[in-house]
Short mmCIF file of C-alpha atoms in Angstrom, two decimals:
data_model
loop_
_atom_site.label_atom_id
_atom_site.label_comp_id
_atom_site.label_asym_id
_atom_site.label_seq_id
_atom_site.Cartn_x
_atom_site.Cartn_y
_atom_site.Cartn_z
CA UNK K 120 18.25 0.53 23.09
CA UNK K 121 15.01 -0.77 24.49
CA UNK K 122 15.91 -3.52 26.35
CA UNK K 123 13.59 -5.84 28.94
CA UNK K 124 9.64 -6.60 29.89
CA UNK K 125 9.27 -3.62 31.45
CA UNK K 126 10.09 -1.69 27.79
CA UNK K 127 7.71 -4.34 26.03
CA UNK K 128 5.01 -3.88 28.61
CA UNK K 129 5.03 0.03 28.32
CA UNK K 130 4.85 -0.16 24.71
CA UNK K 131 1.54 -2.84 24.88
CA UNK K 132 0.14 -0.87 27.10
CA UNK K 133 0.15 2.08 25.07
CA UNK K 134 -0.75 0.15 21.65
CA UNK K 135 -3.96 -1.25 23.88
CA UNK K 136 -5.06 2.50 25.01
CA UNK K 137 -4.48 3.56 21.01
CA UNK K 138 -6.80 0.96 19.92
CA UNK K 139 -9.39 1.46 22.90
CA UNK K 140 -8.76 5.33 21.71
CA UNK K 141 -9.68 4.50 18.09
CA UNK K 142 -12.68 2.68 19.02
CA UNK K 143 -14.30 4.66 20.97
CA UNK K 144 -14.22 7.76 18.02
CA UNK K 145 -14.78 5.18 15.12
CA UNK K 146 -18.22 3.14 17.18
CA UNK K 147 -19.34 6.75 18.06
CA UNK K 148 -19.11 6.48 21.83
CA UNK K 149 -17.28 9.92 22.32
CA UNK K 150 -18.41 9.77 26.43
CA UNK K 151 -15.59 7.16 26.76
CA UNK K 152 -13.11 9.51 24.59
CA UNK K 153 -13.67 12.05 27.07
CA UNK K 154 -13.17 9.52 29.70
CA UNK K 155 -9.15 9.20 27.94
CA UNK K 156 -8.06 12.36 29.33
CA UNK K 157 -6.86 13.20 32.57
CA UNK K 158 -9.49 15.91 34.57
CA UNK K 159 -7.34 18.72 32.61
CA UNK K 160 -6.05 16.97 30.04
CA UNK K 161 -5.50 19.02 26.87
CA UNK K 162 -6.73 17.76 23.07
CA UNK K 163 -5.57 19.81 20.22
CA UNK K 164 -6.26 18.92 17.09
CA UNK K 165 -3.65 21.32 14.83
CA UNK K 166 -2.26 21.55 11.36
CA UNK K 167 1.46 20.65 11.01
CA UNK K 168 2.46 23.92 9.53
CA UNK K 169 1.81 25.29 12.83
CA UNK K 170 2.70 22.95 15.27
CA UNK K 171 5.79 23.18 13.70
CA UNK K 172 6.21 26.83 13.72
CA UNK K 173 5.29 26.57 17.17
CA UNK K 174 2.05 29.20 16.45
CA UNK K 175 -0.57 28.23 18.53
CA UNK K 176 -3.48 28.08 16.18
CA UNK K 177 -5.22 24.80 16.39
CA UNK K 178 -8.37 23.50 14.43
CA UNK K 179 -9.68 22.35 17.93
CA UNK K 180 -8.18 23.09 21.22
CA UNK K 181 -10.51 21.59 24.18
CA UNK K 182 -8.44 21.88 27.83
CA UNK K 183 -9.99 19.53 30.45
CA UNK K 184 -13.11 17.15 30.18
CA UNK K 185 -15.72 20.12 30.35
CA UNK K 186 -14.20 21.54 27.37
CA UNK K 187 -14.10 18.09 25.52
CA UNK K 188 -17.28 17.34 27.05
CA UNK K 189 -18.62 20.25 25.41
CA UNK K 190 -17.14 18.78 22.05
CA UNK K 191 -18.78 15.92 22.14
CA UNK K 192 -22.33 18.10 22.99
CA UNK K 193 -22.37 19.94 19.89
CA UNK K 194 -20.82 16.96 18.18
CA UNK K 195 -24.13 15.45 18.91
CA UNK K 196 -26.68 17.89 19.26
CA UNK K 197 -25.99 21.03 17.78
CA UNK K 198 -23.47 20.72 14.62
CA UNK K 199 -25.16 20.33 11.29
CA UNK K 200 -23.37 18.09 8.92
CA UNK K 201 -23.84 15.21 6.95
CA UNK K 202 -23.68 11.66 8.51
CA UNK K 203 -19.92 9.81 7.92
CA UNK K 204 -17.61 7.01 9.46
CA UNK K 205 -14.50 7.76 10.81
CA UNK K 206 -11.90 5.16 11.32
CA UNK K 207 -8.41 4.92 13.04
CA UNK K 208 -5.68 3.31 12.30
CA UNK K 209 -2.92 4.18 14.85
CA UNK K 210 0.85 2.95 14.72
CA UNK K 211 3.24 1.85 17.75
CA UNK K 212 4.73 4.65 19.19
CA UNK K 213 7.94 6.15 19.46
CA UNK K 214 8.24 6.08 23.26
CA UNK K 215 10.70 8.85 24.96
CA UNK K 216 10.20 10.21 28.34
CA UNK K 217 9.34 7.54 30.81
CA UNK K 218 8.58 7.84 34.61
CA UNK K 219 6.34 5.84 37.45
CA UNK K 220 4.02 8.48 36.67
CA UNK K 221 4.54 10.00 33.14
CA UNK K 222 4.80 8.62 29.33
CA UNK K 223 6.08 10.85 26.78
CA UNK K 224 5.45 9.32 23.04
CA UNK K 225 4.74 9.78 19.42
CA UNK K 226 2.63 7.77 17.45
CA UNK K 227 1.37 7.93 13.45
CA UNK K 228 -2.30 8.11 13.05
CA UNK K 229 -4.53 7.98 10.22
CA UNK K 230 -8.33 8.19 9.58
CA UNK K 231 -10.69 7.61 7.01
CA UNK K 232 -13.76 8.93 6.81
CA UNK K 233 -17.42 7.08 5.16
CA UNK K 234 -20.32 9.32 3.51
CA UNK K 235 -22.88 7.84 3.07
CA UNK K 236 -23.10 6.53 0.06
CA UNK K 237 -19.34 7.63 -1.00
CA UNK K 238 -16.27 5.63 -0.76
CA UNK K 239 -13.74 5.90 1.87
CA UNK K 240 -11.44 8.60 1.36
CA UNK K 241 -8.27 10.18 3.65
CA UNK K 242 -9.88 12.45 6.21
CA UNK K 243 -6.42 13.08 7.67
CA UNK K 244 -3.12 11.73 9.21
CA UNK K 245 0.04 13.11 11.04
CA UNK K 246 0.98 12.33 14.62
CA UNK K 247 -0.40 12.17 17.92
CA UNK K 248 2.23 14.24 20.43
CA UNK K 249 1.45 12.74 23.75
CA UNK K 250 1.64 12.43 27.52
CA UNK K 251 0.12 9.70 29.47
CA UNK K 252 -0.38 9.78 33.34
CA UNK K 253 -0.26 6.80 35.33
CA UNK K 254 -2.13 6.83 38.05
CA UNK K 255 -1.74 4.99 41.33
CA UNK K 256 -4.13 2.08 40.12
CA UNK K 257 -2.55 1.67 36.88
CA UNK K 258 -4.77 3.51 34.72
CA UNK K 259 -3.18 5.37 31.82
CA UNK K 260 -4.90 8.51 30.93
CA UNK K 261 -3.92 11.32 28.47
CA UNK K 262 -2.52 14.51 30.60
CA UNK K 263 -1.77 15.84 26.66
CA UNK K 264 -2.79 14.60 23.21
CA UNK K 265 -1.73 17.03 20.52
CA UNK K 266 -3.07 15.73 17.02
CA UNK K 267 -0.67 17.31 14.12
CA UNK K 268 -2.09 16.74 10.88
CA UNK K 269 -0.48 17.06 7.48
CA UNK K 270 -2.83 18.60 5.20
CA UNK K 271 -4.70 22.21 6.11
CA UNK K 272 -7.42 20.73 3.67
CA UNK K 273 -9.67 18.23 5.45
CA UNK K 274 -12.40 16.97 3.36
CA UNK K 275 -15.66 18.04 4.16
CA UNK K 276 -13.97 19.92 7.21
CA UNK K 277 -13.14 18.38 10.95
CA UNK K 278 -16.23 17.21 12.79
CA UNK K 279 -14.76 14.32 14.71
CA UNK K 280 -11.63 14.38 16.91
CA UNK K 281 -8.28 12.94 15.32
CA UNK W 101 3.89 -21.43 16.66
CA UNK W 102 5.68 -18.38 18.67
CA UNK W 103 5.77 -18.85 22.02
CA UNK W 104 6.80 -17.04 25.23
CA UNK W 105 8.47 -14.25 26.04
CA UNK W 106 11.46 -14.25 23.74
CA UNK W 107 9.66 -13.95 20.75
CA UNK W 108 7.17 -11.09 22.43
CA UNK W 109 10.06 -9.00 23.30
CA UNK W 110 11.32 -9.90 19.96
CA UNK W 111 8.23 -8.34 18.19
CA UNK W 112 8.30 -5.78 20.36
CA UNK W 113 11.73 -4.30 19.10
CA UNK W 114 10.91 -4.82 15.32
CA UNK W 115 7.76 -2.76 16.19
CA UNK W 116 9.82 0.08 18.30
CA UNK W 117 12.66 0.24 15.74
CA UNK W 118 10.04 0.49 12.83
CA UNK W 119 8.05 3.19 14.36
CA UNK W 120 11.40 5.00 14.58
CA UNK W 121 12.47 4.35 11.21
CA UNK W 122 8.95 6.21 9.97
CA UNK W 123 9.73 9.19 11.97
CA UNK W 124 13.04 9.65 10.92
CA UNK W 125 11.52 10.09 7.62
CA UNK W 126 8.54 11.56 8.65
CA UNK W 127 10.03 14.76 10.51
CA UNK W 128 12.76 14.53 7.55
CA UNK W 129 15.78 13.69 10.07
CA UNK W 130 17.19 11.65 6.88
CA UNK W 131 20.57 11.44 8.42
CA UNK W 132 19.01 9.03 11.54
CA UNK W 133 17.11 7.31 9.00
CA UNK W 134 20.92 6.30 7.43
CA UNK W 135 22.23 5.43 10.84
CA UNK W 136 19.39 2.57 10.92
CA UNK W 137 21.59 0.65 8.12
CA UNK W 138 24.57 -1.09 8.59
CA UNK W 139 27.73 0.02 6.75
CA UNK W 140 26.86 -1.91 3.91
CA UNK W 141 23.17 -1.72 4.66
CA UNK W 142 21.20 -2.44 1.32
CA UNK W 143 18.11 -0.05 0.48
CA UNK W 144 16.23 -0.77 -2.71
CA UNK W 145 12.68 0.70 -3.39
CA UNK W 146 11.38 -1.55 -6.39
CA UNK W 147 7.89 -1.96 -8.13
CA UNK W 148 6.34 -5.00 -6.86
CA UNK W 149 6.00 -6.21 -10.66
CA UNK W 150 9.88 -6.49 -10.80
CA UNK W 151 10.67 -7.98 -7.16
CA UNK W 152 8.36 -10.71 -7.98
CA UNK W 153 9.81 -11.49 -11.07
CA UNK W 154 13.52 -11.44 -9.72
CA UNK W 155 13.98 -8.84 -12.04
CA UNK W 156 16.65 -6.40 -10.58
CA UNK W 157 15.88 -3.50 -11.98
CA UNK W 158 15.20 -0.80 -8.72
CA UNK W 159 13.39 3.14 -8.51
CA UNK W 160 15.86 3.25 -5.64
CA UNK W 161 19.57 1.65 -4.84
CA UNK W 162 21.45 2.25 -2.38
CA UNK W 163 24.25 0.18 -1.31
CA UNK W 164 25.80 1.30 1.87
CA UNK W 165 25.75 4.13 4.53
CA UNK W 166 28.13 5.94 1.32
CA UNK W 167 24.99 5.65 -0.79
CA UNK W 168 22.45 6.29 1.21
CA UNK W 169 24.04 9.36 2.74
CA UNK W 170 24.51 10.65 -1.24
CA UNK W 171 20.55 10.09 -1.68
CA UNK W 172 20.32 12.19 1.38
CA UNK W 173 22.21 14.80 0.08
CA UNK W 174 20.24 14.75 -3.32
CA UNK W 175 16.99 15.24 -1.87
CA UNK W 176 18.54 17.80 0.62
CA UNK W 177 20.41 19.74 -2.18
CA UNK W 178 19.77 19.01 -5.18
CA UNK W 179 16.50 17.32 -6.13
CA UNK W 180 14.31 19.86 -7.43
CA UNK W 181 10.72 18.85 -6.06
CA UNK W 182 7.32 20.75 -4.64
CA UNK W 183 7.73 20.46 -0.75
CA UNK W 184 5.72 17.67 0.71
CA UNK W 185 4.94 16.14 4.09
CA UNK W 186 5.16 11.83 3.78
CA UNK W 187 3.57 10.11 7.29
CA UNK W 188 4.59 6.16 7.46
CA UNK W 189 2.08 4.10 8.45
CA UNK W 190 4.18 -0.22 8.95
CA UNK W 191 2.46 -2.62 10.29
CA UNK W 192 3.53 -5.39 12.49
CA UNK W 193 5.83 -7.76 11.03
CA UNK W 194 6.19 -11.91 10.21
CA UNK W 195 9.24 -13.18 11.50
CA UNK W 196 10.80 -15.95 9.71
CA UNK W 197 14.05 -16.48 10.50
CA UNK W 198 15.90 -15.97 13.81
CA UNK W 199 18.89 -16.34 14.90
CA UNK W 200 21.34 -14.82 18.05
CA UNK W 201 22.46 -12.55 15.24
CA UNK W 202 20.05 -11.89 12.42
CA UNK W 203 15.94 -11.65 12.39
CA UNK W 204 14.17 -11.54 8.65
CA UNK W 205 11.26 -10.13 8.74
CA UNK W 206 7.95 -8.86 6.43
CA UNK W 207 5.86 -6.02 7.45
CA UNK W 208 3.20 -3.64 5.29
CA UNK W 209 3.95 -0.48 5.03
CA UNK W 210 1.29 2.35 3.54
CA UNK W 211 3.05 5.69 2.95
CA UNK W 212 1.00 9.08 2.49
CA UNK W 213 1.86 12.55 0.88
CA UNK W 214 0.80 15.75 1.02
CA UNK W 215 1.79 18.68 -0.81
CA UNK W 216 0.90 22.41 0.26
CA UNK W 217 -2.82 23.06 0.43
CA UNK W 218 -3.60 19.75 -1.17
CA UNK W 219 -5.32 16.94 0.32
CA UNK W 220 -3.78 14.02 2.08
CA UNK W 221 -3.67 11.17 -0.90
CA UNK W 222 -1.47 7.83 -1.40
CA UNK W 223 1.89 7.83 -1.90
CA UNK W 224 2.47 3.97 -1.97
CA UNK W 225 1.86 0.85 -0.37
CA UNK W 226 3.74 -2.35 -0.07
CA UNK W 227 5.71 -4.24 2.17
CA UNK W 228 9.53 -4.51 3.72
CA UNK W 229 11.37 -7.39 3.25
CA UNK W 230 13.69 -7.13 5.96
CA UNK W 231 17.58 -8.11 7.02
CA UNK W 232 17.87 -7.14 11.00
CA UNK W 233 21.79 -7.22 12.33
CA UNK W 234 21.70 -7.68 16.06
CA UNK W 235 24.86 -6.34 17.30
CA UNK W 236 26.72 -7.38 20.22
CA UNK W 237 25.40 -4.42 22.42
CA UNK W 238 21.77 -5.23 20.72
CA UNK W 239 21.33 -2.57 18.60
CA UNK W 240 19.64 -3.50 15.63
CA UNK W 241 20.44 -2.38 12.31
CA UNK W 242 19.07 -2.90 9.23
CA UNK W 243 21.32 -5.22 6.76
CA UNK W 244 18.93 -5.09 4.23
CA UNK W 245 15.65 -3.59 3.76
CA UNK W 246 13.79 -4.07 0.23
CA UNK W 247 10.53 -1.79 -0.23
CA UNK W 248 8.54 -3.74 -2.24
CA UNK W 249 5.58 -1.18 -3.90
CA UNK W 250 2.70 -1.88 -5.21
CA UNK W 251 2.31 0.48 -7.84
CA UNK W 252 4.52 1.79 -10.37
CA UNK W 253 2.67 5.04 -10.46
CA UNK W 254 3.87 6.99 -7.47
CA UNK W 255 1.98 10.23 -7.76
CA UNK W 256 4.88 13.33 -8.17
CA UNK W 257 7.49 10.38 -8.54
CA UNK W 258 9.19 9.04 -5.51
CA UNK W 259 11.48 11.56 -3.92
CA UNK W 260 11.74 10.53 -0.42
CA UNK W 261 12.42 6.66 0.91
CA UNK W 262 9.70 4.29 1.96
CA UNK Y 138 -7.16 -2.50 32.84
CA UNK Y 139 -4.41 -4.65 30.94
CA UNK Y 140 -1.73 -6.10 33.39
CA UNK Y 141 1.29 -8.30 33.28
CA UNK Y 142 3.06 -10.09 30.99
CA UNK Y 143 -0.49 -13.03 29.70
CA UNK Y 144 -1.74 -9.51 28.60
CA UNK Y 145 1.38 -8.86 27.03
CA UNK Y 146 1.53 -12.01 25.20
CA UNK Y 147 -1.75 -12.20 24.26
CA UNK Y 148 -1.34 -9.48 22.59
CA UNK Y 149 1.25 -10.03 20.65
CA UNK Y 150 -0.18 -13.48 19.71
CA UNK Y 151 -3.07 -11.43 17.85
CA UNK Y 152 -0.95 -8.74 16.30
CA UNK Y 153 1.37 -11.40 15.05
CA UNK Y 154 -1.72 -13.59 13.91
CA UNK Y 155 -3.39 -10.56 11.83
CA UNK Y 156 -0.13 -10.07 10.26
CA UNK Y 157 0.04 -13.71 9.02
CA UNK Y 158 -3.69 -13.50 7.70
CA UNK Y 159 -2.91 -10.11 5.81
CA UNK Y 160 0.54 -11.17 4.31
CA UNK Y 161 -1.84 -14.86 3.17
CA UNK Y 162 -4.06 -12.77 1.39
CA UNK Y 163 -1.71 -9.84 0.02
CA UNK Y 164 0.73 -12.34 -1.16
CA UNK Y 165 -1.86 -14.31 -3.08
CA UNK Y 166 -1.73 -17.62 -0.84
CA UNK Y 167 -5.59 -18.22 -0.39
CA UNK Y 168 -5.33 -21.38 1.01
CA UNK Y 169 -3.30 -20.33 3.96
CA UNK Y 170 -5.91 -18.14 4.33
CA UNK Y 171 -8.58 -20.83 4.33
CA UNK Y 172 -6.18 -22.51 7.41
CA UNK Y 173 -6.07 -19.68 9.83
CA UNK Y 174 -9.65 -20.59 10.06
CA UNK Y 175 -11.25 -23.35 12.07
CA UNK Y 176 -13.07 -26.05 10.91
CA UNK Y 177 -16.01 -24.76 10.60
CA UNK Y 178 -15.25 -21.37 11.05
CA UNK Y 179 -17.55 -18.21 9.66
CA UNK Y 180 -16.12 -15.71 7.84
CA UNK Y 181 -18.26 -12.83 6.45
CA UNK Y 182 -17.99 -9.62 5.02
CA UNK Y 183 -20.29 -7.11 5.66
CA UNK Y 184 -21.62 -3.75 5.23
CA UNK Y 185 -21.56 -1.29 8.55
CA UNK Y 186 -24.95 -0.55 7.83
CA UNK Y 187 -26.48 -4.14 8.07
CA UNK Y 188 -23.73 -5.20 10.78
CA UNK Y 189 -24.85 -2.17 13.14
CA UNK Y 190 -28.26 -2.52 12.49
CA UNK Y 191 -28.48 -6.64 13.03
CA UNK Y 192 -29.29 -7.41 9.49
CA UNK Y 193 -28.20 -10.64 7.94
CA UNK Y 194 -26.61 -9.90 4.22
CA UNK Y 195 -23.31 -9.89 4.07
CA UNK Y 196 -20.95 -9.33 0.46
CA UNK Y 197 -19.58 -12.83 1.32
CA UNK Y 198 -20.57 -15.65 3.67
CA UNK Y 199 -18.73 -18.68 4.19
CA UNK Y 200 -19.12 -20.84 6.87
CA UNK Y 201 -16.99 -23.58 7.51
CA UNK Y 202 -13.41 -24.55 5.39
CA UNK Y 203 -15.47 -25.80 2.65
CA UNK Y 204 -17.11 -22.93 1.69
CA UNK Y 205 -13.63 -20.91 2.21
CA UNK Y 206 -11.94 -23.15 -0.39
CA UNK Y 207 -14.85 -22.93 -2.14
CA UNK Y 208 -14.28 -18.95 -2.46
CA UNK Y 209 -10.80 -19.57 -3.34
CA UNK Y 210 -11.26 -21.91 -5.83
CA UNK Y 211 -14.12 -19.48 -7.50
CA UNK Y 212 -11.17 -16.20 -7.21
CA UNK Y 213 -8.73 -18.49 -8.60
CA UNK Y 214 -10.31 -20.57 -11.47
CA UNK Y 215 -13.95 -19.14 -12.43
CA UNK Y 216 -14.24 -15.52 -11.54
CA UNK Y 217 -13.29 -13.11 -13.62
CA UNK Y 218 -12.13 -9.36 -12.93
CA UNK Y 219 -8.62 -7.10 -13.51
CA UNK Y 220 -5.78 -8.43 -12.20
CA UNK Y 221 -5.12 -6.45 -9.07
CA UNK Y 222 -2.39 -6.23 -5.84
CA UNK Y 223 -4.35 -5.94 -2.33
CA UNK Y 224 -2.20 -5.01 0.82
CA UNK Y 225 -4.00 -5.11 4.73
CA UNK Y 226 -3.05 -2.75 7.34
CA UNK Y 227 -4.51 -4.00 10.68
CA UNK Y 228 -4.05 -2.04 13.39
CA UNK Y 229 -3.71 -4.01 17.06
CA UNK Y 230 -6.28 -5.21 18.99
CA UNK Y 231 -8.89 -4.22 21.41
CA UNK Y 232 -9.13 -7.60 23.29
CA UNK Y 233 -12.21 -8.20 25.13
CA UNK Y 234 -13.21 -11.95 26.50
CA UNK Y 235 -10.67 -13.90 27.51
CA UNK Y 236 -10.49 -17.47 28.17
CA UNK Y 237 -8.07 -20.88 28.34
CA UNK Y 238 -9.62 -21.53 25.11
CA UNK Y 239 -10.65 -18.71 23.13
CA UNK Y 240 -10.24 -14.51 22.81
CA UNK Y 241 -12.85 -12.22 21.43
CA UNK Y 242 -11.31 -9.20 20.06
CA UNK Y 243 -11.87 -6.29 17.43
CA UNK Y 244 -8.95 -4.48 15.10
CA UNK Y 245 -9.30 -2.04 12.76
CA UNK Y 246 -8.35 -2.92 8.81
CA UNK Y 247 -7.67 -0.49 5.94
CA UNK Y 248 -7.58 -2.44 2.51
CA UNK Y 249 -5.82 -1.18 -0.66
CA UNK Y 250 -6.03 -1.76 -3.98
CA UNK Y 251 -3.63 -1.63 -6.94
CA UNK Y 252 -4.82 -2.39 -10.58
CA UNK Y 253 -1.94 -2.48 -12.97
CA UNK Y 254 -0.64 0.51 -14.00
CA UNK Y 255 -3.25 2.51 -11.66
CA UNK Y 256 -2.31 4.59 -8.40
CA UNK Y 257 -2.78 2.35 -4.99
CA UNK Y 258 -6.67 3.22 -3.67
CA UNK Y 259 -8.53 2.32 -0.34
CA UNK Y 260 -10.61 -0.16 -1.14
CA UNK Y 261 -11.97 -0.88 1.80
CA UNK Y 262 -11.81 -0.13 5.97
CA UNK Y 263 -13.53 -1.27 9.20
CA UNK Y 264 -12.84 -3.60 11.70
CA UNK Y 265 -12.67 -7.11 12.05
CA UNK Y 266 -15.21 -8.72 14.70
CA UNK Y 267 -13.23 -12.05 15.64
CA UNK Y 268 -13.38 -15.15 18.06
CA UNK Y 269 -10.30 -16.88 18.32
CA UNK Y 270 -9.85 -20.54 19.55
CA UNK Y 271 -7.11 -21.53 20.88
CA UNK Y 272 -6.15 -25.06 20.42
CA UNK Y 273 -4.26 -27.07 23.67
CA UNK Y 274 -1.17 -26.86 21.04
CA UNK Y 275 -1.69 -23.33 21.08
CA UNK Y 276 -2.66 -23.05 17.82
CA UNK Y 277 -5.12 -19.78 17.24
CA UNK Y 278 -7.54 -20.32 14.58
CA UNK Y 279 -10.63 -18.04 13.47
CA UNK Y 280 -13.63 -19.31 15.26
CA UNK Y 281 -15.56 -16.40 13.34
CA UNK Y 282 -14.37 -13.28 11.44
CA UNK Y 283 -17.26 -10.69 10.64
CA UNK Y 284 -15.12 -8.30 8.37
CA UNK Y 285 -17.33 -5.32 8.84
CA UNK Y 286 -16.73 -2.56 6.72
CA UNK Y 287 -17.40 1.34 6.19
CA UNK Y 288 -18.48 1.96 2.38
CA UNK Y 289 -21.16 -0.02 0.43
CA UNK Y 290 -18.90 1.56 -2.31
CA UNK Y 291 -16.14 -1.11 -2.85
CA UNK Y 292 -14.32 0.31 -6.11
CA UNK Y 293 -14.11 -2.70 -8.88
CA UNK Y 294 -16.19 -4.80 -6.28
CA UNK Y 295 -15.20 -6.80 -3.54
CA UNK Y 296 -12.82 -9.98 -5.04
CA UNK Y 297 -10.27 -10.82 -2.52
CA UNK Y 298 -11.81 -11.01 1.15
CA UNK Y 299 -10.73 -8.41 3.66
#
């Protein structure tokens, strides 16, 4: 089934870049979730109801760090919305695909979201679809992240990245 | 207190076989989610208020692949119920008991719902008291796995397993 | 940026920790709770807003086991509110200092709520800011827990701790 170290060490090493992938949203340092992807790595952010369907609509589709760099910029300076929390919480993944170079894997996600003043409510959940590269070095960076998220209604609409 | 590499690689396939067990419910594969029980797997879904009391009365009872297969077929065919994502969200578990054959084991679980063009909310939240079998070829299936919930108001009632 | 199997285990030695502390709390044993912390140990729980900005007032402060048990005894004998079910979800850890006798590390928390006969609500989410010291037994006990959290708005105010 799984079997080994080398299974349990994959699977650490992808619950450690979730929760340094969480963090980095939820403290508000978005420079190091840019820093995640691969030079062209791809970020959708897309409603279940079409992933499934397989139309390619998505709620935000950034390929490569100048396009999620870009994100982040109007995240910061040019969006007008009111202030909020976000927060992750991010299951162990399903892990499929596995090369010396490539991870293939699934994992649940879901995030809160703080106004201030308000309580915490569901901002969304669903599933990341990923694909990690490994690098010679070790480093584990996201060649594909496709967020799918349940509900077409997000409250107050999607500001931050999934 | 846990000690080494046995019990990492231990917690390790609880966590693996968990995250599986949400997304065979998740992506409603319901048949893989009855393959995860033994042949005379028991699956009971039961308001915390009751399990605590040793009362045995259950929302859900299934006893056996027979059983669960029939619940499968219900919701499949003839439960008559608005469509509705449900995302898993288990956390990792307490092991108490281990042996070369059996593991019992606690985790949380939080379970979410959403129905078309609604928002995300709460379906239920609880924990799994869990009966691992470790076969001889170390598959591990589940020999018993009570959902404990912590409310006895599901919102919509509860149509698919937690 | 991770490595090997101390990583591994380290890892798991948190993740299996947190799920001991929620499952004290969730089940209603407070004075395991009061254990997983050292001697004098701090545990407070605090607002984003003051923890972010460096100021001092937390919802609860307890520092050392007496004022722990002190907590416990006032949740258990003199305060009075609903009767209510919590349940933690704690996602894994980001694990930052390392050494032979203690690990700094932050995890996310989402907190529910269940009052009897209501639907399950978030009560409460954020991370956990913790130093854990690790006894030569191996023991890992709670130098300091800052439960940092997202919403001043705790529904039916803050009674159990997070």
């Amino acid at each position: 089934m799984s079997g080994g170290g080398n299974f349990t060490q994959r699977m650490i090493e992808i619950i450690a870049r979730n929760a340094a992938y969480a963090a980095a949203i939820d403290a508000g340092k978005l420079a190091q979730w840019v820093e995640m992807f691969t030079e062209d790595g791809l970020y959708l952010a897309q409603p279940r109801e079409n992933a499934d369907r397989g139309l390619p609509l998505a709620t935000i589709r950034c390929e490569g760090r100048g396009m999620l760099a870009d994100r982040v910029h109007a995240i910061e300076k040019t969006m007008v919305f009111a202030p909020r929390y976000v927060r992750h919480l991010i299951s162990a993944p399903q892990v499929f695909n596995v090369s010396a170079t490539e991870i293939h894997c699934v994992s649940n996600f879901l995030v809160t979201q703080t106004l201030t003043m308000q309580p915490t409510q569901i901002m969304a959940c669903g599933e990341y679809r990923d694909r990690w590269r490994i690098a010679e070095n070790g480093a584990h960076l996201l060649a594909a992240r496709i967020a799918v998220f349940d509900s077409e209604l997000v409250p107050n609409s999607l500001i931050y990245p999934l």
